[in-house]
Coordinates of C-alpha atoms and ligand atoms in Angstrom, one line a residue:
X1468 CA 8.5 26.2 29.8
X1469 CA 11.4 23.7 29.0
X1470 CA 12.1 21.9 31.9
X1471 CA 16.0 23.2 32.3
X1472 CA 17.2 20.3 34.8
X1473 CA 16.6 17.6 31.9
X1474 CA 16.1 19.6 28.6
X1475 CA 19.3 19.7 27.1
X1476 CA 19.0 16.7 24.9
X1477 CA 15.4 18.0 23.8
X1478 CA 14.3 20.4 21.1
X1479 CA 10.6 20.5 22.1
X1480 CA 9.0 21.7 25.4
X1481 CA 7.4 18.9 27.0
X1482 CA 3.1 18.4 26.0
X1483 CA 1.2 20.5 28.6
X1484 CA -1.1 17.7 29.1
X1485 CA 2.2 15.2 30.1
X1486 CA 3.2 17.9 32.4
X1487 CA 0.3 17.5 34.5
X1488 CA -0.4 13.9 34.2
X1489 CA 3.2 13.4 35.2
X1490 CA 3.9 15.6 38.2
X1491 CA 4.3 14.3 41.5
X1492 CA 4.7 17.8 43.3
X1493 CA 1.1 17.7 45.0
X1494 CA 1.9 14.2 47.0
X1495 CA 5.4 14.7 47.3
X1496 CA 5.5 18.2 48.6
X1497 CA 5.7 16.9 51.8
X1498 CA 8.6 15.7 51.8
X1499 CA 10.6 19.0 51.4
X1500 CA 12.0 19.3 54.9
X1501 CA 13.6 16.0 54.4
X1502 CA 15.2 17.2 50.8
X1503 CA 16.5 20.3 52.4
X1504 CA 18.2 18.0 55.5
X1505 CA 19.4 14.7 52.7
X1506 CA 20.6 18.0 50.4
X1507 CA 22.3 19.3 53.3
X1508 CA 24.1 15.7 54.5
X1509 CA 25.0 15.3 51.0
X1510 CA 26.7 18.9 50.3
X1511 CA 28.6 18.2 53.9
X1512 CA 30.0 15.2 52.2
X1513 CA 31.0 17.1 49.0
X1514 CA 32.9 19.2 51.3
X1515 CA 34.5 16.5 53.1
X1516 CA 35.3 14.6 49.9
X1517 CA 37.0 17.8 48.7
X1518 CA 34.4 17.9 45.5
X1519 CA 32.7 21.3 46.9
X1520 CA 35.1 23.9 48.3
X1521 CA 34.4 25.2 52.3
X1522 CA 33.1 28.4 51.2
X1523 CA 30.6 26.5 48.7
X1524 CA 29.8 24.4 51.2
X1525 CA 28.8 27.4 53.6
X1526 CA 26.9 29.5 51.0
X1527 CA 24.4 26.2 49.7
X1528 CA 23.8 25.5 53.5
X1529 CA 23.0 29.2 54.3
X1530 CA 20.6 29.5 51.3
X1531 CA 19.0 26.4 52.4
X1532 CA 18.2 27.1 55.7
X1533 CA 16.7 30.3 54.1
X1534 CA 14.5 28.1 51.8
X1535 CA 13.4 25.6 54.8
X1536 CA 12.3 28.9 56.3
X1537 CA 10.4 30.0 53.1
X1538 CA 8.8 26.4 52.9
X1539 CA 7.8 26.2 56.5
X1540 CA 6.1 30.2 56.4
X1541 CA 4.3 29.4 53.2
X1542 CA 6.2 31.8 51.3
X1543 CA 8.4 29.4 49.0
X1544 CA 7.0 29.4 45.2
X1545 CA 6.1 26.1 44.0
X1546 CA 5.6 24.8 40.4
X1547 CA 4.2 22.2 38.9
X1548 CA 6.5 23.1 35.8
X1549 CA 9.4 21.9 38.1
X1550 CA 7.7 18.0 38.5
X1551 CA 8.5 17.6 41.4
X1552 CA 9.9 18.2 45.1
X1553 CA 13.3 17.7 44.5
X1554 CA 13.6 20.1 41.6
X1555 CA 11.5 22.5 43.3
X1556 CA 14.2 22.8 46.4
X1557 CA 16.9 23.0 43.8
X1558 CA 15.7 26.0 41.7
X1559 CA 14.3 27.9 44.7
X1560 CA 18.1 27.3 46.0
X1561 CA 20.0 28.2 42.5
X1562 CA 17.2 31.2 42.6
X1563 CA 18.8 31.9 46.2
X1564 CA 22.3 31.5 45.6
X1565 CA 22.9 31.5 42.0
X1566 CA 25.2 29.3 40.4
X1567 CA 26.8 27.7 43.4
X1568 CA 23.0 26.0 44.1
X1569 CA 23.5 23.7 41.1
X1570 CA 26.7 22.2 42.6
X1571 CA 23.7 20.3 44.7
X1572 CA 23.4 17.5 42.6
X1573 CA 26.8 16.3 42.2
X1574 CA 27.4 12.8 42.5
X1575 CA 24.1 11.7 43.0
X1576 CA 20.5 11.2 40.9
X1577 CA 16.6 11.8 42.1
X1578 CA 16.4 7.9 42.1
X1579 CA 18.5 7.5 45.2
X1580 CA 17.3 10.7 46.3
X1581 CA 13.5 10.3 46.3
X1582 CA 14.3 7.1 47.8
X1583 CA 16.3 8.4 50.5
X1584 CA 14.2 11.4 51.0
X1585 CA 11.5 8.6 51.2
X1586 CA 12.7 6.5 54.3
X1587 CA 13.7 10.2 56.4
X1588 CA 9.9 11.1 55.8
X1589 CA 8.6 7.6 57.1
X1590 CA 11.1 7.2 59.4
X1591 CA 9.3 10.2 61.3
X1592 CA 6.2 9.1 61.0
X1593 CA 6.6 5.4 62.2
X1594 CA 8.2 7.3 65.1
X1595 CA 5.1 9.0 65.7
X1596 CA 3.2 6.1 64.8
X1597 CA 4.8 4.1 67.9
X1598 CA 4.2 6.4 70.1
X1599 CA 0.2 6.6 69.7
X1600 CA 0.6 2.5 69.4
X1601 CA 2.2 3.3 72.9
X1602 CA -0.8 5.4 74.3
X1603 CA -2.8 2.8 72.9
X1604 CA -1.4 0.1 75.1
X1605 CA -1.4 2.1 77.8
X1606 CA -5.0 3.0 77.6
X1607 CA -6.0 -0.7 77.3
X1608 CA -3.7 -1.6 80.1
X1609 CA -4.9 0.9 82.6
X1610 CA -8.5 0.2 81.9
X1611 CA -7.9 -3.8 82.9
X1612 CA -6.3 -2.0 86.0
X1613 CA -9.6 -0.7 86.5
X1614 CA -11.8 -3.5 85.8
X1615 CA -9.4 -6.4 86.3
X1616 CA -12.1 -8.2 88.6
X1617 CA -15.2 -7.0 86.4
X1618 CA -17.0 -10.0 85.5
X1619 CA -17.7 -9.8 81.4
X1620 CA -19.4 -12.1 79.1
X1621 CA -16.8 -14.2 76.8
X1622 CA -18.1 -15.0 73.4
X1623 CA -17.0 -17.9 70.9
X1624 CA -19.1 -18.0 67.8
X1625 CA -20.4 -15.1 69.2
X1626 CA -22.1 -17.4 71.6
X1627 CA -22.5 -17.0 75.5
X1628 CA -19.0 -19.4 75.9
X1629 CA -17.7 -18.5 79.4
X1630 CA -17.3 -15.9 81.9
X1631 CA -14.1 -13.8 81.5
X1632 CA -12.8 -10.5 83.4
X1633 CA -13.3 -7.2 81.0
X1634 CA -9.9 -6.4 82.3
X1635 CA -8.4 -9.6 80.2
X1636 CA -10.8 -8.6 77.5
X1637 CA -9.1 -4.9 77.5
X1638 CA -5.4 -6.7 77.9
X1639 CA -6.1 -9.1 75.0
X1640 CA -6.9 -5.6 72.7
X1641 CA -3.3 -4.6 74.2
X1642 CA -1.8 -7.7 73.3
X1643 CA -3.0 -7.5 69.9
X1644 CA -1.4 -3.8 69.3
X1645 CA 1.8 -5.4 71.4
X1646 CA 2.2 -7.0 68.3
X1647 CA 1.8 -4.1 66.0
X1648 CA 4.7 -2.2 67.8
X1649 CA 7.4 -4.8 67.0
X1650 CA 6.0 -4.9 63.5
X1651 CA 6.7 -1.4 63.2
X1652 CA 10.0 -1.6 65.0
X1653 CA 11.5 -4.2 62.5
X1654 CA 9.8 -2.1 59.2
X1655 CA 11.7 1.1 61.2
X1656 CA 14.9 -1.2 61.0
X1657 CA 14.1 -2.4 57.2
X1658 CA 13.6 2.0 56.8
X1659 CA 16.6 2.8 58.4
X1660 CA 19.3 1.9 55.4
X1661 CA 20.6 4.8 52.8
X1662 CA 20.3 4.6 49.3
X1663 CA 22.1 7.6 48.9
X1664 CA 25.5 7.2 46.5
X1665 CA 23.8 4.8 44.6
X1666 CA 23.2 6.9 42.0
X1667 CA 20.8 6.9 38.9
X1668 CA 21.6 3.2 38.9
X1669 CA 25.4 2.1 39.0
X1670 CA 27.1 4.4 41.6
X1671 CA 29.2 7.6 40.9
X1672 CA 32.5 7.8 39.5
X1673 CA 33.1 11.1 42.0
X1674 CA 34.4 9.3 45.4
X1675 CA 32.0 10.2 48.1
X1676 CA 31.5 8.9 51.9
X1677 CA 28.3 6.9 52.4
X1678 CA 28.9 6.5 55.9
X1679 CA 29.2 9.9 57.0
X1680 CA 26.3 11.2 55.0
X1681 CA 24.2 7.8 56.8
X1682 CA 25.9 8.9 60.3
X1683 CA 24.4 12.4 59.5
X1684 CA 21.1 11.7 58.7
X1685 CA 20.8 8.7 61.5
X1686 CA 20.7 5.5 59.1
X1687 CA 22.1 2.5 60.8
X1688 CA 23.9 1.2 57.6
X1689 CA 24.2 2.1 54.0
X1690 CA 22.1 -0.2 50.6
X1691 CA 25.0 -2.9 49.6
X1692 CA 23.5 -2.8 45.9
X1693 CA 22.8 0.3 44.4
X1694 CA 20.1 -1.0 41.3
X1695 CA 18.5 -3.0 44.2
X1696 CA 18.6 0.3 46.6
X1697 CA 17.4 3.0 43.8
X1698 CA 14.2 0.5 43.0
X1699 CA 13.8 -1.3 46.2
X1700 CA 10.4 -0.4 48.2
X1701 CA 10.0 -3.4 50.4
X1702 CA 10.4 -1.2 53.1
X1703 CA 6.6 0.8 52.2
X1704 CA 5.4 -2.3 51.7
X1705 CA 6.5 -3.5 55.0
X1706 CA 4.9 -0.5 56.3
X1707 CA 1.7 -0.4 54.3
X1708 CA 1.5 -4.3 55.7
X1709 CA 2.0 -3.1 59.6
X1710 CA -0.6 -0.4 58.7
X1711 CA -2.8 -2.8 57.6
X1712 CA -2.3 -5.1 60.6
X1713 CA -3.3 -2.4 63.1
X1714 CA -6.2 -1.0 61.1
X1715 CA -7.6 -4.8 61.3
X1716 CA -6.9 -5.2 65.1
X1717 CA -8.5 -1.5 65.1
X1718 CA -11.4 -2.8 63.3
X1719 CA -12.1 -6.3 65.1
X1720 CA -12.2 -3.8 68.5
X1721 CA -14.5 -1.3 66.8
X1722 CA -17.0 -4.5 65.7
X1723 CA -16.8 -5.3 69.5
X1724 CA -17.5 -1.6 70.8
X1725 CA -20.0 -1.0 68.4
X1726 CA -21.4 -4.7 69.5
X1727 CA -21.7 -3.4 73.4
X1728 CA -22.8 -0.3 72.3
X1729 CA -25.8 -2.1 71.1
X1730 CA -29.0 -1.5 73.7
X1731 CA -29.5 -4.8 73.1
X1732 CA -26.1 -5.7 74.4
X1733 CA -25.7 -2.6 76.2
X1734 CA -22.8 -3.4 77.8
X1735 CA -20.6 -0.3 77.9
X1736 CA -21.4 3.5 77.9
X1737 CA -19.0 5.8 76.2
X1738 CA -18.4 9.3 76.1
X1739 CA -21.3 11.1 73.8
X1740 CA -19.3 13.1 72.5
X1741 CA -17.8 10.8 70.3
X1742 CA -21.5 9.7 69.4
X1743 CA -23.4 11.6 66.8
X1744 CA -27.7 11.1 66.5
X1745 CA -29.8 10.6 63.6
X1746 CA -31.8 13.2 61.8
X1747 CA -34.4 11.5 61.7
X1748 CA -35.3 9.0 64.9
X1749 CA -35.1 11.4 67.5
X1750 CA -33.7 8.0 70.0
X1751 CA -30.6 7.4 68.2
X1752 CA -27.3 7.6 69.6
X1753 CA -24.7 5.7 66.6
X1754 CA -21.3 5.2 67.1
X1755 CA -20.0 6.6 63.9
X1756 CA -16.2 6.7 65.8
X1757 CA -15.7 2.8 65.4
X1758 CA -17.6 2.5 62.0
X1759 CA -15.4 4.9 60.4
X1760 CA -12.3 3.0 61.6
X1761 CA -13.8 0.0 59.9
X1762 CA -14.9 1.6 56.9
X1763 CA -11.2 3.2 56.3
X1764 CA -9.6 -0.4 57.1
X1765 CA -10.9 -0.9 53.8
X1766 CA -8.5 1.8 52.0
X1767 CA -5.4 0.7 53.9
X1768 CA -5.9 -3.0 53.1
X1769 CA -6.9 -1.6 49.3
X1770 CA -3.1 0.9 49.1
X1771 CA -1.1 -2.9 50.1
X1772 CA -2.7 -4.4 47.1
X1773 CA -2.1 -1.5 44.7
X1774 CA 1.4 -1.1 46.0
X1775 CA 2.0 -5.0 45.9
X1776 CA 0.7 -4.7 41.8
X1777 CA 2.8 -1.9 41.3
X1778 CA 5.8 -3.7 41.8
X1779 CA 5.3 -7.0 40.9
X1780 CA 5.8 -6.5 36.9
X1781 CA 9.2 -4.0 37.4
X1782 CA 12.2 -4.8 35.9
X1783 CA 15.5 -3.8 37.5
X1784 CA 16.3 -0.9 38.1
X1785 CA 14.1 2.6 38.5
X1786 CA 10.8 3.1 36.7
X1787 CA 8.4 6.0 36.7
X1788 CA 6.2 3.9 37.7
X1789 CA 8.0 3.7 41.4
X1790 CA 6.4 7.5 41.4
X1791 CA 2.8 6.3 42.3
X1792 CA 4.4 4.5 45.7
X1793 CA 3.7 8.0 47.6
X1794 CA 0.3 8.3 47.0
X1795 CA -0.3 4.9 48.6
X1796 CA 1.4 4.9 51.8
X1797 CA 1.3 8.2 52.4
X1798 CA -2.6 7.8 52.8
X1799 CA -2.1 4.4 54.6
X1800 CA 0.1 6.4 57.1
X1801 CA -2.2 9.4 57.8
X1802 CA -4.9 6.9 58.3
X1803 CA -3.4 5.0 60.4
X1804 CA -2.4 7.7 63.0
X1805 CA -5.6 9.4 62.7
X1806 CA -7.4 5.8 63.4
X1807 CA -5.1 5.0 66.6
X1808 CA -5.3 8.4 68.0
X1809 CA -9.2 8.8 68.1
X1810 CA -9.1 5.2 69.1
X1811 CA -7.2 5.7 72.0
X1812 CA -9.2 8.5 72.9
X1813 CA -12.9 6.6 72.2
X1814 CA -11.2 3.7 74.5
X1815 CA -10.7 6.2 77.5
X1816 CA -14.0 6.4 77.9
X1817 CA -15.5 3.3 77.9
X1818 CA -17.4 2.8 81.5
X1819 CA -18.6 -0.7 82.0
X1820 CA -21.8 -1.7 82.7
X1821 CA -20.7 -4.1 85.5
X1822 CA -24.9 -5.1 86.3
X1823 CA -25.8 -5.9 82.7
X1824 CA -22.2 -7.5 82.0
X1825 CA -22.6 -9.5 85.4
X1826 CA -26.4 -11.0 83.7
X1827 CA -25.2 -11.6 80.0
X1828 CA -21.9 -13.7 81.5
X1829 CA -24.0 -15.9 83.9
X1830 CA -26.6 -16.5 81.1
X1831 CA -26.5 -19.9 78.9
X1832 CA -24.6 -21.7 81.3
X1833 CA -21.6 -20.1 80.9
X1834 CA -19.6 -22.2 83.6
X1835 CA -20.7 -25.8 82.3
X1836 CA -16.9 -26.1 81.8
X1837 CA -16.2 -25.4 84.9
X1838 CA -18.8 -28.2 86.4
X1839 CA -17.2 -30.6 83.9
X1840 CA -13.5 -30.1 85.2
X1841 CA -14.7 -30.5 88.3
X1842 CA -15.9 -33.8 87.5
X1843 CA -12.1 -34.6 86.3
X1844 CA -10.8 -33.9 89.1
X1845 CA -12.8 -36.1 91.0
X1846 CA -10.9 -39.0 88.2
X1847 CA -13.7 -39.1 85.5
X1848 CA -12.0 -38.5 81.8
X1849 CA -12.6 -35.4 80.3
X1850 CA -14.9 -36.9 77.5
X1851 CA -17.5 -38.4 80.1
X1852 CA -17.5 -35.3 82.1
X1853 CA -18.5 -33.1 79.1
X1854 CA -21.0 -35.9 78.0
X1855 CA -22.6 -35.9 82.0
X1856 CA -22.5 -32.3 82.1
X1857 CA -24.0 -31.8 78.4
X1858 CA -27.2 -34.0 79.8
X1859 CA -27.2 -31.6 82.8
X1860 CA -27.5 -28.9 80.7
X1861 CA -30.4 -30.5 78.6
X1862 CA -32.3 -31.1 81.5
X1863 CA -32.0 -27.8 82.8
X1864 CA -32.9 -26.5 79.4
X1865 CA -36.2 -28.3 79.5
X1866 CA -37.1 -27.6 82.7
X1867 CA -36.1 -24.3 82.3
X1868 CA -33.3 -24.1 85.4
X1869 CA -30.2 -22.9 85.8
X1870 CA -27.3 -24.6 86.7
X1871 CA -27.0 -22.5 90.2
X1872 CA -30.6 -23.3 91.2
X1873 CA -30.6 -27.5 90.4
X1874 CA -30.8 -29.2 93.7
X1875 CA -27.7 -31.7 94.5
X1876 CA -30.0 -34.2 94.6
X1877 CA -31.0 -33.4 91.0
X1878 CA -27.2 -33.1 90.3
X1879 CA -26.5 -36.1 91.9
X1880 CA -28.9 -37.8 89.0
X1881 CA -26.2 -37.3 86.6
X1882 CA -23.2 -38.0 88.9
X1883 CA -22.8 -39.5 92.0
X1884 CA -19.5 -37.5 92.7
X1885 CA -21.3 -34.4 92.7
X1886 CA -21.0 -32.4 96.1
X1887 CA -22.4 -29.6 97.7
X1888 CA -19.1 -27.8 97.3
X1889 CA -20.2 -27.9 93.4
X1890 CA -22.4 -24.5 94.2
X1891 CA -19.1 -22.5 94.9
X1892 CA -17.1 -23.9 91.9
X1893 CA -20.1 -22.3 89.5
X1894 CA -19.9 -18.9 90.5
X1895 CA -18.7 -16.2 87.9
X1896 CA -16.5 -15.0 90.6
X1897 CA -14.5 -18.4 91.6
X1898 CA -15.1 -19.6 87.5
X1899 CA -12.4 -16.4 86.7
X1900 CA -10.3 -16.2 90.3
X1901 CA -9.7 -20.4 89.3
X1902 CA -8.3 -19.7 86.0
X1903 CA -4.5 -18.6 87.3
X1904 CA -2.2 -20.3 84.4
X1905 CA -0.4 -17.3 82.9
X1906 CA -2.0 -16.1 80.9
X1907 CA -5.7 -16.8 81.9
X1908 CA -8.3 -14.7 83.1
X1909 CA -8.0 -14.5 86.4
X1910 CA -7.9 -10.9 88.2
X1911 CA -4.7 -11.9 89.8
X1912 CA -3.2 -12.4 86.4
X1913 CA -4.9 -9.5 84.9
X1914 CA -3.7 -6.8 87.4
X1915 CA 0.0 -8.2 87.3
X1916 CA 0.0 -8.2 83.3
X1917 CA -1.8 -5.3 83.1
X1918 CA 1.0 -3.9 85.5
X1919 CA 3.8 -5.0 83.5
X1920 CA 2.7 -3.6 80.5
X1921 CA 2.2 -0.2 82.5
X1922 CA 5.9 -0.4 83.8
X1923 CA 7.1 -1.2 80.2
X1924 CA 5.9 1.6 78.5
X1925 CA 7.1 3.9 81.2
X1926 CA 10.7 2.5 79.9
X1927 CA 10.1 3.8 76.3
X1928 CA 10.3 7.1 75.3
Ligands
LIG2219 N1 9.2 12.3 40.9 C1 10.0 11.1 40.7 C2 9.5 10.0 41.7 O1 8.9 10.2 42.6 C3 11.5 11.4 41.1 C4 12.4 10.5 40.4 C5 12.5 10.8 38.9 N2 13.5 10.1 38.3 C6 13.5 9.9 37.0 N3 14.5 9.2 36.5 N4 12.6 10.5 36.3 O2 9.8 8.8 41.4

């Protein structure tokens, strides 16, 4: 079949081979709802502009919203012969309404359409996007409500460093995915321009309104360059960037889960339903949930580098090489939300292990630091407080103590300014509550961060 949207300057159908390898109807089918809506923006305008009359404008409008009904109940033919989307929704419509349906295209190109039909699509999903980065928060913040006192092991090096609350371990998780919300707000602001009216490259010669067709279809502004507007996609890298971002933070806090999962950790419990066993060790209980999210970071980060390379040899203005973006982010995306979503759920049901996490953070003298600022404050400098309290700690090593049970006469050894008040300043519990600076992990602070963040979000929609 001759392609009739493009054929007239061609004697020869196209190579059935070239047909297939060139199609982008099976990724871009999803973006038909948005076609239909652009179309319908863009055939307002015509009308407004006087290049369609008001009964044209009626009929294309009607026989889309028949189509988008069609689409949405299965019932709408697609081809493959048609290439793609765009020309799909504009044959089913001439098919519809005859003639009038090819009045559709006036005054504009599949370059700035595909890209405008482009940001509607991902402009929905970073919408939805937020709002599971949201839930996410929300999860983690609510859990430091919970366990904003819980004493927790803190790690550097993945060494025993010092005790922390789990509540500000939960909050710095929220903090992280803070983060990834304004990313996505600002790539929703670098989405939200219309490339519409720019044509196959140069602009129109027909005199159309930009602004109302942007109004229309929400855009804050209209492209200021159409060849940098029909061949820009900054904006999906921007978003395959943020998606990358949050599948990293996702996977750093699946390491960590699947880390406490551990029975040699074993400091959380979560739900078991989110655990699957092994066929063969009838003990197992493996948290695939959080290994998965790490696995697929690997994709994500893997769609920024081929998008990155796909642009980074193009010339001004389209290419058919822009066709491959889709692919990419649309996977990126749909990863993504699937990732946050059973992340936030997995999260809900983390239960601490409060006597196990109360052993591992008083292990390997965890609140040395705390002995050494103590010695600071009694006017030593820093340096020779951490080079006393080091020697304390080789001592106990080899005579296999802990800090708690030294004697103050075996403290005093070290340091004459040593008291007997030292034995309060070296619990877990007055190490954390003595760590106020915002910021810091003390359950004070936690509660009132974790708070705020609640109250935030409750502000958002
Ligand atoms: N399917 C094409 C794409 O996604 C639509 C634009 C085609 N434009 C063109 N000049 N062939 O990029």
């Amino acid at each position: 079949m001759k392609n009739k949207t493009w054929s007239g300057r061609f004697a020869k159908a196209i190579n059935e081979d070239v047909l297939d390898f060139s199609q982008s109807l099976t990724i871009d089918i999803v973006l038909y709802d948005a076609d239909i809506m652009v179309t319908e923006a863009h055939v307002e305008m015509l009308g407004r502009c006087s290049h369609l009359k008001a009964t044209e404008v009626k009929k294309i409008k009607a026989g889309l919203k028949k189509i988008k009904k069609l689409a949405h109940s299965g019932e709408l033919p697609w081809s493959i012969e048609l290439e793609d989307v765009h020309m799909n929704i504009e044959h089913a419509l001439i098919s519809e309404i005859g003639e009038i349906g090819k009045k559709i295209h006036l005054g504009r190109s599949r370059n700035d359409l595909v890209a405008t039909d482009t940001r509607v699509y991902l402009r929905e999903l970073i919408d939805v996007m937020l709002q599971h980065i949201r839930e996410l928060q929300k999860t983690c913040a609510s859990l430091a409500v919970k366990y904003n006192d819980c004493i927790f092991p803190g790690y550097t090096h993945l060494q025993p460093a010092q005790p922390v609350t789990f509540g500000h371990h939960l909050l710095a998780w929220q903090s992280m995915i803070a983060r990834d919300e304004i990313r996505l707000m600002n790539t929703r602001s670098m989405i939200n321009v219309l490339p519409l009216g720019s044509a196959a490259m140069s602009g129109t010669t027909f005199k159309l309104d930009r602004n109302y067709v942007a109004k229309k279809l929400n855009f804050s502004t209209v492209s200021k360059n159409s060849m940098d507007a029909v061949s820009d996609r900054d904006y999906i890298l921007d978003f395959s960037y943020t998606d990358s971002m949050i599948m990293m933070h996702l996977s750093r806090i699946s390491e960590e889960i699947i880390l406490w999962l551990n029975p040699q950790f074993n400091l959380i419990d979560i739900d078991e339903s989110f655990c699957t066993g092994s066929s063969i060790m009838p003990q197992k209980k493996n948290p695939d949930v959080p290994e998965l999210v790490r696995g697929k970071t690997g994709s994500v980060f893997g769609n920024l580098f081929g998008l990155l390379t796909l642009m980074k040899g193009l010339p001004l203005t389209y290419n058919r090489d822009l066709q491959e973006d889709k692919g990419l982010i649309f996977e990126s995306v749909d990863t993504t939300i699937t990732c946050v979503d059973i992340m936030n759920k997995l999260i809900k049901t983390i239960k601490l292990n409060k006597d196990r996490s109360l052993d591992l953070a008083s292990s390997s003298f965890t609140t040395a630091t705390d002995l050494a600022e103590y010695l600071s404050k009694k006017g030593i400098a820093f340096r020779d407080s951490h080079h006393i309290v080091g020697n304390i700690v080789k001592y106990c090593e080899s005579n296999k103590k802990t800090l708690e049970n030294l004697s103050l006469k075996e403290f005093q050894k070290f340091s004459k300014l040593i008291d007997d008040d030292i034995y309060n300043i070296i619990t877990l519990t007055n190490s954390v509550k003595s760590r106020i600076n915002e910021g810091s992990t003390s359950p004070k602070n936690v509660l009132k961060a974790a708070k705020k963040v609640l109250d935030s979000l409750k502000n958002k929609k």
